[in-house]
Amino acid sequence: MVSPPVRRRLGGLRALAFGARLALFGGRNSAIRTSLTAVGVGLGVAMLLFAASVPTVRNHRDQRIHQRIDVNLSDRAITRSDHTVLVRDIDTVFRGEKIRGRMVQPEGPAAPLPPGVLRYPRPGEMVVSPALHKLLNAPGNGLLRERLAHPIAGEIGDAGLLAPGEHVFYLVANHMAPDAGPTRRLDHFGKTYPRKPLPPELLLLCIAGIVVLLVPVGAFIAAAVRFGGERRDRRLAALRLVGANRGMTATIAAGEVALSTLAGTALGVVLFMTGRQFAGTVELQGLGVFPQDLTPQPLLAALVVVAVLSLSLGITQLSMHKVAVEPLGVVRKSGSTSRRLWWRIALPLLGLILLRLSVRSPADLHGTSGVVLLLIGMLSLLVGVTAVLPWAVERLTRLLGGFGPLPWQLAVRGLQLNGEATSRSVNGIAVAVAGAVALQTLLTGLAHNPVDSTARGAYGPSASTRVAVARLDDGGTRGAAYAPVLATTPGVQRAVEFRELSMSPLNGGFPQTVLIADCAHLRLLAQLPSCSDGDAFLTAPPGTDTRHDLTTWAAGMKLRMDMYGPRWTVPHIAATVRATPAYPAAVSSERTLLATPEAAGHTAIAHAVSTVGLTYATGFEDVEDHIRTAAARLDPAFSVEFPGKSQGNPALDGVRRALLAGVTAVLVLIAASMLLGALEQVRERARVLSVLVAFGTPRRTLATSVFLQSVLPVGLGLLVAESIGTALGSSLLDLVGIPAPRNWSTLLAIAGIGATVSLGVTLLTLPALWRSTRPQGLRHE
């Protein structure tokens, strides 16, 4: 005799199995519904598996960074041997693309090899990354080929690259001076050091990015499991007619959704494995990964499967509470009662309150309680978008219905009848847009933060000209003047040559700069009253007077060249003069010393860096690349700086590119969600559309109504999303004490993206719309 609890359990299992059979063998409509749900869940699962691979990607990237460190971070001195190599940085930039370059000179047959390099080529040859090789061979890149005019002897392997699209090269030389400042001797590549905690601003950005990227995926999956809900509810009513009770119908619905979810999970794994193979050929926002790096952590992968299944079952059960499935039909509880606003507004308000209480100071971001409250607050704000949007759509349709042209009335009536389904399809893009606006607000605020900005003021003769500084540490062995050659570069108006040397106080104070040149060149750097060999002058910073202030520099003061060089005595200073604003090397916040060769002395000249100050026209095409190329032709070790341009924050730039890549992928996913939702609505209304065409309604009118039915909720969703997203971004910036910027162009751009997505979805649903309006659609059983 089977006990009642066991009987109930077996009955529940049989109901689940029956729901699964209905999903597979319930007819054509069931197969379409199951396929749509599986595709939607599969796309969401694939996205979550990519997200679960982020820790592995980061670990592998950190390992590659550690393995190719080419700086001696230890205190021991490295002497020359057969196991050493000389290394010097020769990085460059081409049309905004950074290129990592190293000049290397092995000092013996057993010299260590950089990661990814199998052997050293002959002097004068170089090995390049595959992406740089492709860039060099691309048409229109003659300036880069001229700059890196060295024979290519091989390519760098994956072990020496941070991403497939990274541009790296190693140039082998045989004339490197081991005592030159930037040149260093190594006996191995690589160094492991403990990971440093992120600054509060970047930690906040990472937390916000995780929430913003994952919540729209959850909204997408929640919408996918409700595809075809109306037909499923009518079929459950038929089951009630043959004797099924309410609990059994809910269990049958759960079994149907569970099978669709499991099929979608399997499809998501297939999509992830397929997309993983092409990861090396795709870049989002300049960010790429190797296929082997995209390996989800086992715990996170299992959590994805459990979370997706739990979410689908939970959404199904919640949706069943809003529908009374009776033997003679389906009654929707939301059809006659108006949605209440108070609890929908309470969600974003609760989120704002929690954000205010979560972090009292930026240091609280490293605490567990602060991060938990921050996550709950962000989730409340973003989920509040999905709560407010259905109420807004309902109010809009009530206000706009009953008047207007026929396409407008059809669209509004369709929203009134299927407002819930429409809101589900738009919720995803609304949440994604709210998150994107919050991230953009946060990124803009951090980018304009003085702490994160390393840009210096641009000093130039006019708005149409700027300045550049080319430096070469040649160890005092300069054989020819560089300024006359650089002066002939296209776009360059003037070139002034001098020697530059950093001086440090003996007590370890702040280093100072000495510029060494003859009187003719010093007159181009500053407004000198008179000058003869042996004179020295101080420059007054911009905005200060030219009083003779010798608190920093005083005749007879003992300084040290660089950090560990020989001592140097400050010469007699003739006067304090006004620096020429055209040359930023002479214009700084400190009082720079200008010295003639006799005043500086031979030792100082030998330790100084050859420097050329350039004035160039901004309107000349690729002028910066022309300057870099001309300097590299003189010597590959030449470094060129453009002080008027912001250098940015590398850590912030890396996080920004990763987040923008994630937002791009999420928006593509949400566009797919809207397309699936639109196709489902066209399929649900096929018989109604066929009747309208049969009575003479033009198809153009129906297409316009479908477009309006997509644009209206999307426009309303964008308005709600941009309001909540701006509030979220401003609140996050307030946590770290940064004022929120006003970025109207971003809001308009995101609104344009929403309109473009609506138009694209409408165009893609037109074939299904034409098929649904055929006379065969009038047939009904």
mmCIF file with all atom_site columns, N, CA and C in Angstrom, residues 229-242 244 246 249 320 322-333:
data_model
loop_
_atom_site.group_PDB
_atom_site.id
_atom_site.type_symbol
_atom_site.label_atom_id
_atom_site.label_alt_id
_atom_site.label_comp_id
_atom_site.label_asym_id
_atom_site.label_entity_id
_atom_site.label_seq_id
_atom_site.pdbx_PDB_ins_code
_atom_site.Cartn_x
_atom_site.Cartn_y
_atom_site.Cartn_z
_atom_site.occupancy
_atom_site.B_iso_or_equiv
_atom_site.pdbx_formal_charge
_atom_site.auth_seq_id
_atom_site.auth_comp_id
_atom_site.auth_asym_id
_atom_site.auth_atom_id
_atom_site.pdbx_PDB_model_num
ATOM 1  N N  . GLY A 1 229 ? 2.951   32.127 -23.525 1.00 0.00 ? 229 GLY A N  1
ATOM 2  C CA . GLY A 1 229 ? 2.201   31.894 -22.295 1.00 0.00 ? 229 GLY A CA 1
ATOM 3  C C  . GLY A 1 229 ? 0.702   31.859 -22.498 1.00 0.00 ? 229 GLY A C  1
ATOM 4  N N  . GLU A 1 230 ? 0.175   32.646 -23.445 1.00 0.00 ? 230 GLU A N  1
ATOM 5  C CA . GLU A 1 230 ? -1.272  32.683 -23.650 1.00 0.00 ? 230 GLU A CA 1
ATOM 6  C C  . GLU A 1 230 ? -1.798  31.337 -24.151 1.00 0.00 ? 230 GLU A C  1
ATOM 7  N N  . ARG A 1 231 ? -1.128  30.754 -25.135 1.00 0.00 ? 231 ARG A N  1
ATOM 8  C CA . ARG A 1 231 ? -1.568  29.453 -25.655 1.00 0.00 ? 231 ARG A CA 1
ATOM 9  C C  . ARG A 1 231 ? -1.425  28.365 -24.595 1.00 0.00 ? 231 ARG A C  1
ATOM 10 N N  . ARG A 1 232 ? -0.349  28.437 -23.816 1.00 0.00 ? 232 ARG A N  1
ATOM 11 C CA . ARG A 1 232 ? -0.163  27.431 -22.777 1.00 0.00 ? 232 ARG A CA 1
ATOM 12 C C  . ARG A 1 232 ? -1.281  27.510 -21.749 1.00 0.00 ? 232 ARG A C  1
ATOM 13 N N  . ASP A 1 233 ? -1.706  28.723 -21.391 1.00 0.00 ? 233 ASP A N  1
ATOM 14 C CA . ASP A 1 233 ? -2.779  28.867 -20.413 1.00 0.00 ? 233 ASP A CA 1
ATOM 15 C C  . ASP A 1 233 ? -4.096  28.317 -20.942 1.00 0.00 ? 233 ASP A C  1
ATOM 16 N N  . ARG A 1 234 ? -4.350  28.506 -22.236 1.00 0.00 ? 234 ARG A N  1
ATOM 17 C CA . ARG A 1 234 ? -5.580  27.949 -22.807 1.00 0.00 ? 234 ARG A CA 1
ATOM 18 C C  . ARG A 1 234 ? -5.543  26.418 -22.802 1.00 0.00 ? 234 ARG A C  1
ATOM 19 N N  . ARG A 1 235 ? -4.389  25.844 -23.030 1.00 0.00 ? 235 ARG A N  1
ATOM 20 C CA . ARG A 1 235 ? -4.285  24.390 -22.998 1.00 0.00 ? 235 ARG A CA 1
ATOM 21 C C  . ARG A 1 235 ? -4.447  23.860 -21.579 1.00 0.00 ? 235 ARG A C  1
ATOM 22 N N  . LEU A 1 236 ? -3.931  24.592 -20.606 1.00 0.00 ? 236 LEU A N  1
ATOM 23 C CA . LEU A 1 236 ? -4.135  24.183 -19.230 1.00 0.00 ? 236 LEU A CA 1
ATOM 24 C C  . LEU A 1 236 ? -5.608  24.236 -18.840 1.00 0.00 ? 236 LEU A C  1
ATOM 25 N N  . ALA A 1 237 ? -6.343  25.176 -19.414 1.00 0.00 ? 237 ALA A N  1
ATOM 26 C CA . ALA A 1 237 ? -7.790  25.213 -19.174 1.00 0.00 ? 237 ALA A CA 1
ATOM 27 C C  . ALA A 1 237 ? -8.463  23.953 -19.704 1.00 0.00 ? 237 ALA A C  1
ATOM 28 N N  . ALA A 1 238 ? -7.997  23.459 -20.839 1.00 0.00 ? 238 ALA A N  1
ATOM 29 C CA . ALA A 1 238 ? -8.537  22.208 -21.374 1.00 0.00 ? 238 ALA A CA 1
ATOM 30 C C  . ALA A 1 238 ? -8.223  21.040 -20.449 1.00 0.00 ? 238 ALA A C  1
ATOM 31 N N  . LEU A 1 239 ? -7.054  21.042 -19.835 1.00 0.00 ? 239 LEU A N  1
ATOM 32 C CA . LEU A 1 239 ? -6.711  19.982 -18.875 1.00 0.00 ? 239 LEU A CA 1
ATOM 33 C C  . LEU A 1 239 ? -7.595  20.061 -17.636 1.00 0.00 ? 239 LEU A C  1
ATOM 34 N N  . ARG A 1 240 ? -7.928  21.287 -17.229 1.00 0.00 ? 240 ARG A N  1
ATOM 35 C CA . ARG A 1 240 ? -8.857  21.416 -16.103 1.00 0.00 ? 240 ARG A CA 1
ATOM 36 C C  . ARG A 1 240 ? -10.219 20.821 -16.444 1.00 0.00 ? 240 ARG A C  1
ATOM 37 N N  . LEU A 1 241 ? -10.579 20.920 -17.703 1.00 0.00 ? 241 LEU A N  1
ATOM 38 C CA . LEU A 1 241 ? -11.878 20.396 -18.126 1.00 0.00 ? 241 LEU A CA 1
ATOM 39 C C  . LEU A 1 241 ? -11.944 18.876 -18.003 1.00 0.00 ? 241 LEU A C  1
ATOM 40 N N  . VAL A 1 242 ? -10.800 18.203 -18.149 1.00 0.00 ? 242 VAL A N  1
ATOM 41 C CA . VAL A 1 242 ? -10.784 16.742 -18.059 1.00 0.00 ? 242 VAL A CA 1
ATOM 42 C C  . VAL A 1 242 ? -10.408 16.251 -16.666 1.00 0.00 ? 242 VAL A C  1
ATOM 43 N N  . ALA A 1 244 ? -8.049  17.850 -14.157 1.00 0.00 ? 244 ALA A N  1
ATOM 44 C CA . ALA A 1 244 ? -6.842  18.273 -13.441 1.00 0.00 ? 244 ALA A CA 1
ATOM 45 C C  . ALA A 1 244 ? -7.175  19.413 -12.482 1.00 0.00 ? 244 ALA A C  1
ATOM 46 N N  . ARG A 1 246 ? -5.842  22.619 -9.698  1.00 0.00 ? 246 ARG A N  1
ATOM 47 C CA . ARG A 1 246 ? -4.947  23.763 -9.874  1.00 0.00 ? 246 ARG A CA 1
ATOM 48 C C  . ARG A 1 246 ? -3.485  23.385 -9.641  1.00 0.00 ? 246 ARG A C  1
ATOM 49 N N  . THR A 1 249 ? -2.114  21.474 -12.661 1.00 0.00 ? 249 THR A N  1
ATOM 50 C CA . THR A 1 249 ? -1.834  22.312 -13.832 1.00 0.00 ? 249 THR A CA 1
ATOM 51 C C  . THR A 1 249 ? -0.557  23.113 -13.634 1.00 0.00 ? 249 THR A C  1
ATOM 52 N N  . MET A 1 320 ? 1.632   31.973 -12.895 1.00 0.00 ? 320 MET A N  1
ATOM 53 C CA . MET A 1 320 ? 0.399   31.193 -12.701 1.00 0.00 ? 320 MET A CA 1
ATOM 54 C C  . MET A 1 320 ? -0.495  31.814 -11.634 1.00 0.00 ? 320 MET A C  1
ATOM 55 N N  . LYS A 1 322 ? -1.162  34.869 -11.375 1.00 0.00 ? 322 LYS A N  1
ATOM 56 C CA . LYS A 1 322 ? -1.903  35.970 -11.980 1.00 0.00 ? 322 LYS A CA 1
ATOM 57 C C  . LYS A 1 322 ? -2.968  35.489 -12.958 1.00 0.00 ? 322 LYS A C  1
ATOM 58 N N  . VAL A 1 323 ? -3.079  34.170 -13.135 1.00 0.00 ? 323 VAL A N  1
ATOM 59 C CA . VAL A 1 323 ? -4.021  33.610 -14.103 1.00 0.00 ? 323 VAL A CA 1
ATOM 60 C C  . VAL A 1 323 ? -4.870  32.553 -13.413 1.00 0.00 ? 323 VAL A C  1
ATOM 61 N N  . ALA A 1 324 ? -6.160  32.666 -13.550 1.00 0.00 ? 324 ALA A N  1
ATOM 62 C CA . ALA A 1 324 ? -7.088  31.646 -13.036 1.00 0.00 ? 324 ALA A CA 1
ATOM 63 C C  . ALA A 1 324 ? -7.459  30.728 -14.195 1.00 0.00 ? 324 ALA A C  1
ATOM 64 N N  . VAL A 1 325 ? -6.895  29.513 -14.199 1.00 0.00 ? 325 VAL A N  1
ATOM 65 C CA . VAL A 1 325 ? -7.152  28.555 -15.262 1.00 0.00 ? 325 VAL A CA 1
ATOM 66 C C  . VAL A 1 325 ? -8.351  27.711 -14.853 1.00 0.00 ? 325 VAL A C  1
ATOM 67 N N  . GLU A 1 326 ? -9.520  27.980 -15.445 1.00 0.00 ? 326 GLU A N  1
ATOM 68 C CA . GLU A 1 326 ? -10.753 27.279 -15.131 1.00 0.00 ? 326 GLU A CA 1
ATOM 69 C C  . GLU A 1 326 ? -11.109 26.333 -16.284 1.00 0.00 ? 326 GLU A C  1
ATOM 70 N N  . PRO A 1 327 ? -12.015 25.383 -16.011 1.00 0.00 ? 327 PRO A N  1
ATOM 71 C CA . PRO A 1 327 ? -12.349 24.417 -17.071 1.00 0.00 ? 327 PRO A CA 1
ATOM 72 C C  . PRO A 1 327 ? -12.910 25.041 -18.338 1.00 0.00 ? 327 PRO A C  1
ATOM 73 N N  . LEU A 1 328 ? -13.549 26.205 -18.215 1.00 0.00 ? 328 LEU A N  1
ATOM 74 C CA . LEU A 1 328 ? -14.192 26.790 -19.387 1.00 0.00 ? 328 LEU A CA 1
ATOM 75 C C  . LEU A 1 328 ? -13.446 28.004 -19.933 1.00 0.00 ? 328 LEU A C  1
ATOM 76 N N  . GLY A 1 329 ? -12.220 28.236 -19.490 1.00 0.00 ? 329 GLY A N  1
ATOM 77 C CA . GLY A 1 329 ? -11.473 29.360 -20.046 1.00 0.00 ? 329 GLY A CA 1
ATOM 78 C C  . GLY A 1 329 ? -10.390 29.847 -19.114 1.00 0.00 ? 329 GLY A C  1
ATOM 79 N N  . VAL A 1 330 ? -9.794  30.956 -19.510 1.00 0.00 ? 330 VAL A N  1
ATOM 80 C CA . VAL A 1 330 ? -8.674  31.560 -18.785 1.00 0.00 ? 330 VAL A CA 1
ATOM 81 C C  . VAL A 1 330 ? -9.075  32.973 -18.390 1.00 0.00 ? 330 VAL A C  1
ATOM 82 N N  . VAL A 1 331 ? -8.955  33.288 -17.125 1.00 0.00 ? 331 VAL A N  1
ATOM 83 C CA . VAL A 1 331 ? -9.245  34.628 -16.627 1.00 0.00 ? 331 VAL A CA 1
ATOM 84 C C  . VAL A 1 331 ? -7.945  35.227 -16.111 1.00 0.00 ? 331 VAL A C  1
ATOM 85 N N  . ARG A 1 332 ? -7.538  36.353 -16.699 1.00 0.00 ? 332 ARG A N  1
ATOM 86 C CA . ARG A 1 332 ? -6.311  37.016 -16.270 1.00 0.00 ? 332 ARG A CA 1
ATOM 87 C C  . ARG A 1 332 ? -6.659  38.082 -15.233 1.00 0.00 ? 332 ARG A C  1
ATOM 88 N N  . LYS A 1 333 ? -6.038  37.951 -14.082 1.00 0.00 ? 333 LYS A N  1
ATOM 89 C CA . LYS A 1 333 ? -6.352  38.842 -12.976 1.00 0.00 ? 333 LYS A CA 1
ATOM 90 C C  . LYS A 1 333 ? -5.919  40.277 -13.264 1.00 0.00 ? 333 LYS A C  1
#
